Amino acid sequence: MTPATPPAAPAPRPPHHTPDTPRDLVGIGIGPFNLSLAALAHPLPGLDTVFYDQRPAFRWHPGLLIDGATVQVPFLADLVTLADPASPWTFLNYLKTRERLFPFYFAERFHIHRAEYDAYCRWVAGHLPALRFGHQVDAVRWNPGRDLFEVDFTRLGTEGEAEAPGRTYTRNIVVGIGTEPHIPEPLRPLAETPGVPVLHAADYLRHREALLAAGHVTVVGTGQSGAEVFLDLLRHRPAGRERIHWLGRTEAFAPMEYSRLGLEHFTPDYTRYFHALAEPARDRLTASQWQLHKGIDAGTVTAIHDELYRRTLHGGWPDAVLTPGVRVRAADRLATTRIELHLEHVRQDTRSRLTTDAVVLATGYRERPLDRILAGLGPHLRRDHRERPRVDDRSRLVLDPAVTGTGRHVYVQNAGTHTHGVGTPDLGLAAWRSATILNALTGQETYALPRRTAFTTFGLDTRPQAPPAPQTPPPSRSPTAGTDPATENEGRGPAHTGPRHPLPRP
C-alpha cells in the first residue's frame, strides 16, 4: 500500500495553545510561498505557527492546469529543496510516497507538469497541522499595550458562509496573499457583465468547452498563458476552420530568456543587488526586464509553429491570425454574445475593429494590494516615493520603530517586485526566501544558506582598494649560491592584479 505520509519523525509540538497565548508567527494566505514557509517551519522545535486561508483547500491556478502544460522552473524549485534537500516535503519524496520515483527517473523530466506540481503541493498541505483552510482574515492591528499584533478572522462553513469569529495574537505576521488576475480597463465592463463571454485565462478550463464551440475566439496576451490557451484551442478546433485571433501588446511572440547566465537574475545574489539599488533605478530596470518573466517558453513556441505547419500539409493555411504589437483601445457588445474590439497597432499608428464571439484575456496577474488586509497597520507603514510599502532585505515591511523596536515584524511573500526584482514571484526563490524569513524570525542560522549563488557579479565593488605592496628587489646572490626550493617564490606579487570581487554578503 502506498504510504499516506512521508517517512519522517513528527515535528516537535509547541506548548498547548490558548486563544490569549501569543503565537510566534501567523501566516495570511496559503499559496506556494507560505506553504513553503509552513513546510520549513514544521520541524522547528517550539515554534508556534498558524496559517489562514479563506479557500476550502489548496489549489494552484486550477483554470490553467491544461493537459501537457509544464511549470517553467525545474522540479528542484519545489517548496523546500533549495533550502533543505533532506526535508520530507521534497518533490522527490512525494514521488517516492506515490511509488513513482522510478517512472520519473526514466521519464528524464526536468520541468514537471503543472497538474503534477499542484498535486504535490496539495499532498504537502494535507499533512501540515499548522494550516487552517476555510478561515478568512478580516483585520490586522497593532496592540501597543501588549506589544503584539492582533489578527481577527472568521471561520467559514462548507458553502463559504460565516460560522464563527476568532482572534489570535502573534509576535510576527507573514502575508502571502499572492496575486490576482489583471483585466485591462477597456475590457473590464464586459468581463464583469454576467453572460458575456469575456473571461480571464485564470478561468479558462471552466469555460473551455464553450470556447471550443464558439464561432470565433480571440486570445489577448502574448505571454506564456496566452500561448498555452492559443495552442490548446488550435489543437482542438477543426483544420481550416480554426477561426482564432491571437494578439498582444509586445513587439513579438518572444521567447523567454532562458540562457544559463540569464537565469542568474533569479538568484539570491541578484535579489540582493537589486534591493540595494536606488528606487528610480529599480523602477527603470523592472520595466525593461519583461522578457525574463513575460516571454514564452521556447518549447511552447515550437509546439505552436509545429501545429500551424502541420495544418498546411493538406493544402491551405490555417484560419489563425497572430498579430503582436496590438493593444485593445475599447470593446463593445454588439449583440447577445458578439463582441467588437477596437484595436490599435502601436508602431503603424493604425486602427481597426475585430468582431469575435469570445475573448480570453491572458493579461497576467498583479500583486494584491497589501492595504486591503493591513489597513489597521496603515499609520505604522513606511512608504516609498510612489506610496508603495517599503520592504527590507529580509522581506520585512518597514514599520514604525515603535513596532519593530519591540522585535515584532510583518514579512511579505510575493509582494515586493518593486524592491526585490523579477525573482519575487519566481517559484525558484520560494525555499530561499522562506529560509531567510525563518532565520530572521529565530535569530539564528536555522537553515544554512549559500553565500554565493551566481557566477555573475552584479555591480562593481566601489570600496577603495588597498595600494599594492611595494616590490623589494631580491637579495643579491653570489654566482656560486644555490637555489633553495622552499624560498624560491618569496617576494613575488600575485599573478592576478585586476580587481577582486568579494563574495556577496548574506
XYZ file of C-alpha atoms in Angstrom:
506
model
C 0.000 0.000 0.000
C 1.266 3.490 -0.849
C 2.161 5.313 2.360
C -0.035 8.349 3.048
C 2.618 10.377 4.870
C 6.347 10.882 4.348
C 8.641 8.673 6.416
C 9.715 11.310 8.912
C 9.539 11.786 12.657
C 6.725 14.082 13.778
C 7.669 17.691 14.350
C 8.194 18.824 17.939
C 4.957 20.311 19.217
C 4.809 23.782 20.772
C 3.098 24.081 24.148
C -0.689 23.767 24.154
C -2.094 26.931 22.591
C -4.832 29.016 24.185
C -6.565 31.928 22.391
C -4.811 34.510 24.566
C -1.346 32.977 24.190
C 0.676 34.821 21.511
C 1.906 32.804 18.592
C 5.342 33.214 17.085
C 4.027 33.598 13.539
C 0.646 33.957 11.836
C 0.545 33.457 8.079
C -2.138 35.100 5.942
C -2.759 33.207 2.718
C -1.630 29.695 1.778
C -0.208 29.751 -1.715
C 3.047 28.047 -2.704
C 5.187 30.621 -0.873
C 3.516 30.424 2.515
C 3.150 26.669 2.024
C 6.932 26.564 1.591
C 7.347 28.559 4.798
C 4.958 26.276 6.687
C 6.820 23.181 5.461
C 10.216 24.528 6.534
C 8.810 25.739 9.875
C 7.173 22.379 10.591
C 10.231 20.604 12.099
C 11.491 23.553 14.179
C 11.106 22.809 17.900
C 8.904 25.109 19.935
C 7.921 27.398 17.043
C 4.188 28.140 17.301
C 2.770 28.971 13.854
C -0.602 29.028 12.159
C -1.543 29.870 8.565
C -5.018 31.029 7.455
C -6.653 30.899 4.012
C -10.296 31.509 3.152
C -10.354 28.842 0.448
C -11.601 25.376 1.481
C -8.403 23.673 0.271
C -5.149 24.306 -1.576
C -5.406 24.791 -5.333
C -2.783 26.292 -7.631
C -4.140 28.088 -10.742
C -6.789 25.411 -11.407
C -8.047 27.190 -14.530
C -4.667 26.806 -16.233
C -3.867 23.149 -15.495
C -4.050 22.438 -19.223
C -3.004 18.952 -20.318
C 0.696 18.976 -21.094
C 1.388 22.454 -19.657
C 4.553 22.448 -17.573
C 5.934 24.557 -14.747
C 8.578 26.946 -16.061
C 11.102 26.152 -13.332
C 12.900 22.824 -12.749
C 11.440 20.335 -10.272
C 14.213 21.222 -7.811
C 12.366 24.513 -7.324
C 9.839 22.763 -5.132
C 8.729 24.036 -1.731
C 11.861 23.103 0.227
C 14.723 21.508 -1.716
C 16.857 24.597 -2.372
C 16.925 25.287 1.375
C 16.731 21.744 2.781
C 17.108 18.877 0.291
C 16.809 16.400 3.197
C 13.312 17.639 4.075
C 10.480 15.084 3.986
C 8.484 17.591 1.902
C 10.595 17.480 -1.283
C 9.030 16.699 -4.647
C 11.206 13.593 -4.919
C 9.878 12.327 -1.600
C 6.347 12.985 -2.853
C 7.106 10.751 -5.832
C 8.527 8.110 -3.502
C 5.373 8.010 -1.385
C 3.393 7.551 -4.605
C 5.737 4.804 -5.848
C 6.503 6.917 -8.918
C 10.188 7.617 -8.366
C 11.425 5.132 -10.961
C 8.948 6.224 -13.681
C 10.020 9.829 -13.075
C 13.662 8.792 -13.271
C 13.157 7.126 -16.647
C 10.979 9.965 -17.958
C 14.010 12.293 -17.605
C 11.797 15.313 -16.927
C 13.392 18.453 -15.574
C 10.184 20.505 -15.904
C 7.134 18.764 -14.479
C 3.507 19.129 -15.476
C 1.555 21.901 -13.829
C -1.081 19.460 -12.663
C 1.661 17.404 -11.011
C 3.013 20.444 -9.163
C -0.496 21.210 -7.944
C -0.922 17.615 -6.728
C 2.439 17.761 -4.931
C 1.502 20.987 -3.131
C -1.854 19.531 -2.114
C -0.035 16.483 -0.701
C 2.179 18.724 1.436
C -0.770 20.881 2.501
C -2.704 17.795 3.565
C -0.073 16.849 6.157
C 0.876 20.156 7.801
C -1.096 20.685 11.038
C -0.476 24.452 11.136
C -2.680 25.148 8.099
C -6.231 26.454 8.570
C -8.234 26.487 5.373
C -11.731 27.934 5.489
C -10.558 30.813 7.683
C -10.881 34.370 6.400
C -8.624 37.017 7.925
C -10.658 40.179 8.479
C -8.292 42.633 10.153
C -4.760 43.084 11.474
C -3.937 45.623 14.188
C -1.027 46.573 16.411
C -1.775 46.313 20.136
C 0.720 48.665 21.840
C -0.403 47.608 25.300
C 0.734 44.040 24.687
C 3.434 44.711 22.046
C 1.686 42.176 19.817
C -0.288 42.017 16.591
C -3.989 41.183 16.760
C -5.416 39.109 13.915
C -9.202 38.853 13.595
C -10.563 36.014 11.479
C -13.825 34.285 10.606
C -14.198 30.538 10.336
C -16.200 29.715 7.205
C -18.662 26.914 6.537
C -18.603 24.493 3.630
C -20.522 26.948 1.437
C -18.345 29.892 2.417
C -20.782 31.272 4.959
C -19.528 32.832 8.190
C -19.674 30.405 11.094
C -17.673 31.833 13.983
C -15.380 34.811 14.614
C -11.994 34.442 16.240
C -8.927 36.377 17.287
C -5.320 35.418 17.792
C -2.272 37.334 18.978
C 1.127 36.984 17.408
C 4.650 38.328 17.571
C 5.098 38.197 13.809
C 2.991 38.039 10.649
C 3.780 36.824 7.149
C 1.470 37.975 4.352
C 1.314 35.677 1.345
C -1.939 36.682 -0.321
C -0.478 36.262 -3.798
C -1.680 37.865 -6.991
C -4.997 38.427 -8.720
C -5.956 38.304 -12.417
C -5.371 41.564 -14.233
C -8.133 42.716 -16.595
C -7.299 45.743 -18.787
C -9.558 48.721 -18.169
C -11.177 48.772 -21.673
C -12.403 45.191 -21.196
C -13.389 45.345 -17.539
C -17.050 46.322 -18.060
C -17.654 43.360 -20.377
C -15.680 40.942 -18.206
C -17.788 41.938 -15.201
C -21.114 41.549 -17.050
C -22.722 38.138 -16.475
C -23.290 36.103 -19.610
C -20.772 37.975 -21.775
C -18.005 35.608 -22.985
C -15.077 37.779 -21.918
C -13.015 35.944 -19.312
C -9.565 35.874 -17.812
C -7.307 32.926 -18.620
C -7.431 32.032 -14.915
C -10.927 30.646 -15.664
C -10.021 29.032 -18.980
C -10.626 25.364 -18.150
C -14.005 26.122 -16.577
C -15.187 27.631 -19.899
C -13.108 25.520 -22.267
C -15.974 23.551 -23.866
C -17.925 26.723 -24.607
C -14.819 28.322 -26.118
C -14.195 25.318 -28.343
C -17.774 25.573 -29.591
C -17.634 29.334 -30.212
C -17.586 30.522 -33.814
C -14.572 32.802 -33.370
C -12.230 33.209 -30.397
C -9.729 35.971 -29.656
C -6.855 35.477 -27.235
C -5.385 38.707 -25.849
C -1.909 38.471 -24.340
C 1.365 37.252 -25.794
C 2.924 35.663 -22.711
C 3.056 32.048 -21.591
C -0.601 31.771 -20.587
C -1.739 33.257 -23.889
C 0.471 30.827 -25.779
C -0.862 27.828 -23.867
C -4.501 28.849 -24.365
C -3.941 29.539 -28.063
C -2.195 26.193 -28.553
C -4.929 24.258 -26.749
C -7.670 25.925 -28.798
C -5.715 25.419 -32.023
C -5.219 21.716 -31.376
C -8.913 21.115 -30.751
C -10.586 23.182 -33.460
C -11.172 21.770 -36.968
C -8.462 22.221 -39.597
C -9.207 25.093 -41.961
C -11.935 26.394 -39.650
C -9.838 27.338 -36.645
C -11.084 30.949 -36.566
C -8.717 32.187 -33.852
C -7.030 35.556 -33.379
C -4.045 35.890 -31.054
C -2.827 39.387 -30.332
C -0.988 41.348 -27.668
C 0.983 44.495 -26.940
C 4.532 43.109 -27.041
C 6.589 43.607 -30.173
C 6.847 39.900 -30.916
C 5.851 36.436 -29.774
C 9.139 36.438 -27.974
C 10.759 33.505 -26.193
C 11.541 33.836 -22.538
C 15.160 34.462 -21.575
C 16.377 31.012 -20.623
C 20.128 31.138 -21.060
C 22.230 29.882 -18.155
C 23.608 33.289 -17.245
C 20.286 34.977 -17.931
C 18.652 32.739 -15.342
C 21.019 34.116 -12.727
C 18.599 37.048 -12.440
C 16.556 34.637 -10.324
C 19.242 34.054 -7.732
C 19.638 35.486 -4.224
C 22.768 37.292 -5.487
C 20.737 39.302 -7.981
C 17.960 39.891 -5.448
C 20.463 41.449 -3.032
C 21.977 43.573 -5.810
C 18.560 44.786 -6.958
C 17.401 45.619 -3.435
C 20.483 47.809 -2.873
C 19.746 49.974 -5.950
C 18.104 53.361 -5.661
C 14.326 53.369 -6.104
C 14.299 55.124 -9.544
C 16.919 52.687 -10.868
C 14.864 49.710 -9.663
C 11.741 51.004 -11.386
C 13.510 51.594 -14.694
C 15.146 48.184 -14.555
C 11.933 46.285 -13.808
C 10.167 47.847 -16.779
C 12.947 46.717 -19.141
C 13.113 43.107 -17.970
C 9.794 41.802 -19.285
C 11.436 39.047 -21.340
C 12.862 37.495 -18.189
C 9.401 36.583 -16.951
C 6.766 37.532 -19.538
C 8.103 35.764 -22.607
C 7.032 32.359 -23.890
C 8.776 29.088 -23.177
C 10.728 28.097 -26.315
C 9.135 24.638 -26.305
C 5.662 26.172 -26.433
C 6.676 28.455 -29.308
C 7.969 25.409 -31.167
C 4.784 23.425 -30.484
C 2.629 26.271 -31.837
C 4.666 26.558 -35.019
C 4.640 22.778 -35.470
C 0.859 22.673 -35.130
C 0.378 25.537 -37.567
C 2.770 23.930 -40.048
C 1.074 20.533 -39.753
C -2.196 22.135 -40.788
C -0.669 23.354 -44.067
C 0.300 19.845 -45.200
C -3.027 19.134 -46.876
C -3.426 22.454 -48.644
C -4.222 25.931 -47.419
C -3.204 27.878 -44.382
C -4.934 27.589 -41.025
C -7.550 30.233 -40.284
C -5.492 31.696 -37.451
C -4.220 35.278 -37.193
C -1.258 36.022 -34.932
C -0.517 39.742 -34.532
C 1.855 41.236 -31.931
C 2.255 44.941 -31.241
C -1.504 45.491 -30.886
C -3.434 46.979 -27.987
C -7.181 46.942 -27.310
C -8.410 50.534 -27.093
C -12.053 49.755 -26.363
C -14.610 46.952 -26.504
C -18.347 46.919 -27.189
C -21.121 44.348 -27.047
C -22.742 44.048 -30.479
C -25.497 41.550 -29.853
C -26.363 38.988 -27.219
C -22.910 37.442 -27.340
C -20.846 39.096 -30.067
C -18.037 41.466 -29.102
C -16.326 44.197 -31.097
C -12.740 45.005 -30.195
C -11.249 48.372 -31.178
C -7.594 47.706 -31.971
C -4.561 49.916 -32.442
C -1.200 48.902 -33.858
C 1.331 50.919 -31.881
C 4.147 51.038 -34.471
C 1.946 51.512 -37.548
C -0.274 54.030 -35.771
C -3.245 52.342 -37.436
C -6.613 51.290 -36.066
C -9.158 48.620 -36.949
C -12.036 46.644 -35.487
C -12.392 42.926 -34.850
C -15.680 41.127 -34.293
C -15.439 37.950 -32.234
C -17.639 35.561 -30.279
C -15.422 35.111 -27.220
C -12.362 36.730 -25.660
C -9.796 35.088 -23.405
C -7.691 37.627 -21.521
C -4.237 36.168 -20.923
C -3.204 39.506 -19.487
C -1.325 38.291 -16.453
C -1.599 38.906 -12.741
C -0.907 41.783 -10.373
C 0.157 41.750 -6.749
C -2.830 42.071 -4.442
C -2.565 45.408 -2.600
C -1.442 44.878 0.966
C -3.580 47.817 2.119
C -6.714 45.681 1.930
C -5.559 43.323 4.640
C -3.213 45.645 6.544
C -5.440 48.716 6.745
C -5.203 48.591 10.527
C -1.432 48.974 10.274
C -1.610 51.919 7.865
C -0.284 54.539 10.305
C 2.747 52.361 11.024
C 3.714 51.577 7.393
C 6.652 53.363 5.785
C 6.260 54.016 2.051
C 8.451 54.947 -0.902
C 8.050 57.943 -3.209
C 5.260 56.169 -5.109
C 3.369 55.273 -1.923
C 4.333 51.591 -2.134
C 5.225 49.747 1.071
C 8.958 49.634 1.732
C 10.380 46.149 2.225
C 13.784 45.480 3.782
C 16.350 42.908 2.660
C 14.801 40.225 4.885
C 11.351 40.571 3.286
C 10.022 42.602 6.222
C 7.772 45.622 5.849
C 9.465 48.759 7.105
C 7.279 49.800 10.040
C 7.348 52.483 12.690
C 10.200 51.890 15.177
C 7.540 51.747 17.906
C 6.612 48.369 16.373
C 9.879 46.970 15.080
C 11.754 48.220 18.131
C 9.922 45.551 20.113
C 11.250 42.839 17.811
C 7.894 42.408 16.028
C 7.748 42.231 12.237
C 5.464 41.759 9.244
C 7.033 39.668 6.499
C 5.726 39.594 2.930
C 5.814 36.933 0.212
C 5.431 37.791 -3.483
C 4.678 41.424 -2.710
C 7.983 43.148 -3.369
C 8.756 43.211 -7.079
C 9.456 46.939 -6.705
C 12.058 46.217 -4.004
C 13.358 42.721 -4.805
C 13.065 42.461 -8.587
C 11.758 39.987 -11.134
C 12.573 36.985 -8.951
C 9.894 37.968 -6.421
C 7.110 35.770 -7.904
C 9.511 33.062 -9.125
C 8.999 29.633 -7.550
C 12.746 29.046 -7.649
C 13.268 31.551 -4.819
C 10.467 30.223 -2.606
C 12.571 27.984 -0.355
C 15.415 30.505 -0.068
C 13.064 33.336 0.929
C 11.208 31.089 3.399
C 14.511 30.046 4.983
C 15.600 33.697 5.143
C 12.380 34.581 6.962
C 12.801 31.711 9.435
C 16.422 32.638 10.091
C 15.377 36.220 10.846
C 12.459 35.029 12.944
C 14.520 32.676 15.083
C 17.550 34.953 15.266
C 19.907 32.190 14.208
C 21.019 30.296 11.119
C 18.247 27.731 11.349
C 18.802 26.969 7.675
C 22.309 27.361 6.281
C 22.076 29.412 3.105
C 24.813 29.775 0.471
C 26.924 32.919 0.470
C 27.149 32.901 -3.309
C 24.623 31.657 -5.874
C 25.673 33.137 -9.244
C 28.737 33.243 -11.420
C 27.744 36.770 -12.438
C 28.963 39.568 -10.183
C 26.154 42.118 -10.252
C 27.588 45.597 -9.820
C 31.038 46.943 -9.070
C 32.837 46.813 -5.753
C 33.219 50.548 -5.084
C 35.179 50.216 -1.865
C 38.674 51.738 -2.027
C 41.316 49.221 -2.988
C 44.439 48.940 -0.853
C 47.591 50.062 -2.725
C 49.797 47.210 -3.867
C 52.634 46.282 -1.563
C 55.973 47.805 -2.670
C 58.194 45.443 -4.558
C 61.555 44.820 -2.882
C 64.400 43.625 -5.022
C 65.576 40.126 -4.234
C 68.828 39.855 -2.313
C 71.908 39.640 -4.450
C 73.291 36.199 -4.908
C 76.811 35.075 -5.410
C 77.494 33.244 -8.633
C 78.007 30.080 -6.650
C 74.900 30.375 -4.429
C 72.360 27.628 -4.853
C 68.568 27.992 -5.015
C 66.533 26.999 -2.013
C 63.267 25.447 -3.341
C 61.499 26.407 -0.125
C 62.049 30.153 -0.672
C 62.109 30.340 -4.458
C 58.725 32.156 -4.760
C 59.099 34.561 -1.860
C 58.784 38.223 -2.804
C 56.658 37.621 -5.928
C 53.453 39.608 -6.346
C 50.106 37.911 -7.090
C 49.672 36.578 -10.581
C 46.263 38.302 -10.876
C 46.436 42.077 -10.364
C 42.936 43.071 -11.584
C 40.012 43.999 -9.293
C 38.843 41.302 -6.961
C 35.134 40.800 -6.319
C 34.356 39.645 -2.785
C 31.599 37.110 -2.260
C 28.252 38.821 -1.689
C 27.401 39.183 1.958
C 24.289 37.352 3.103
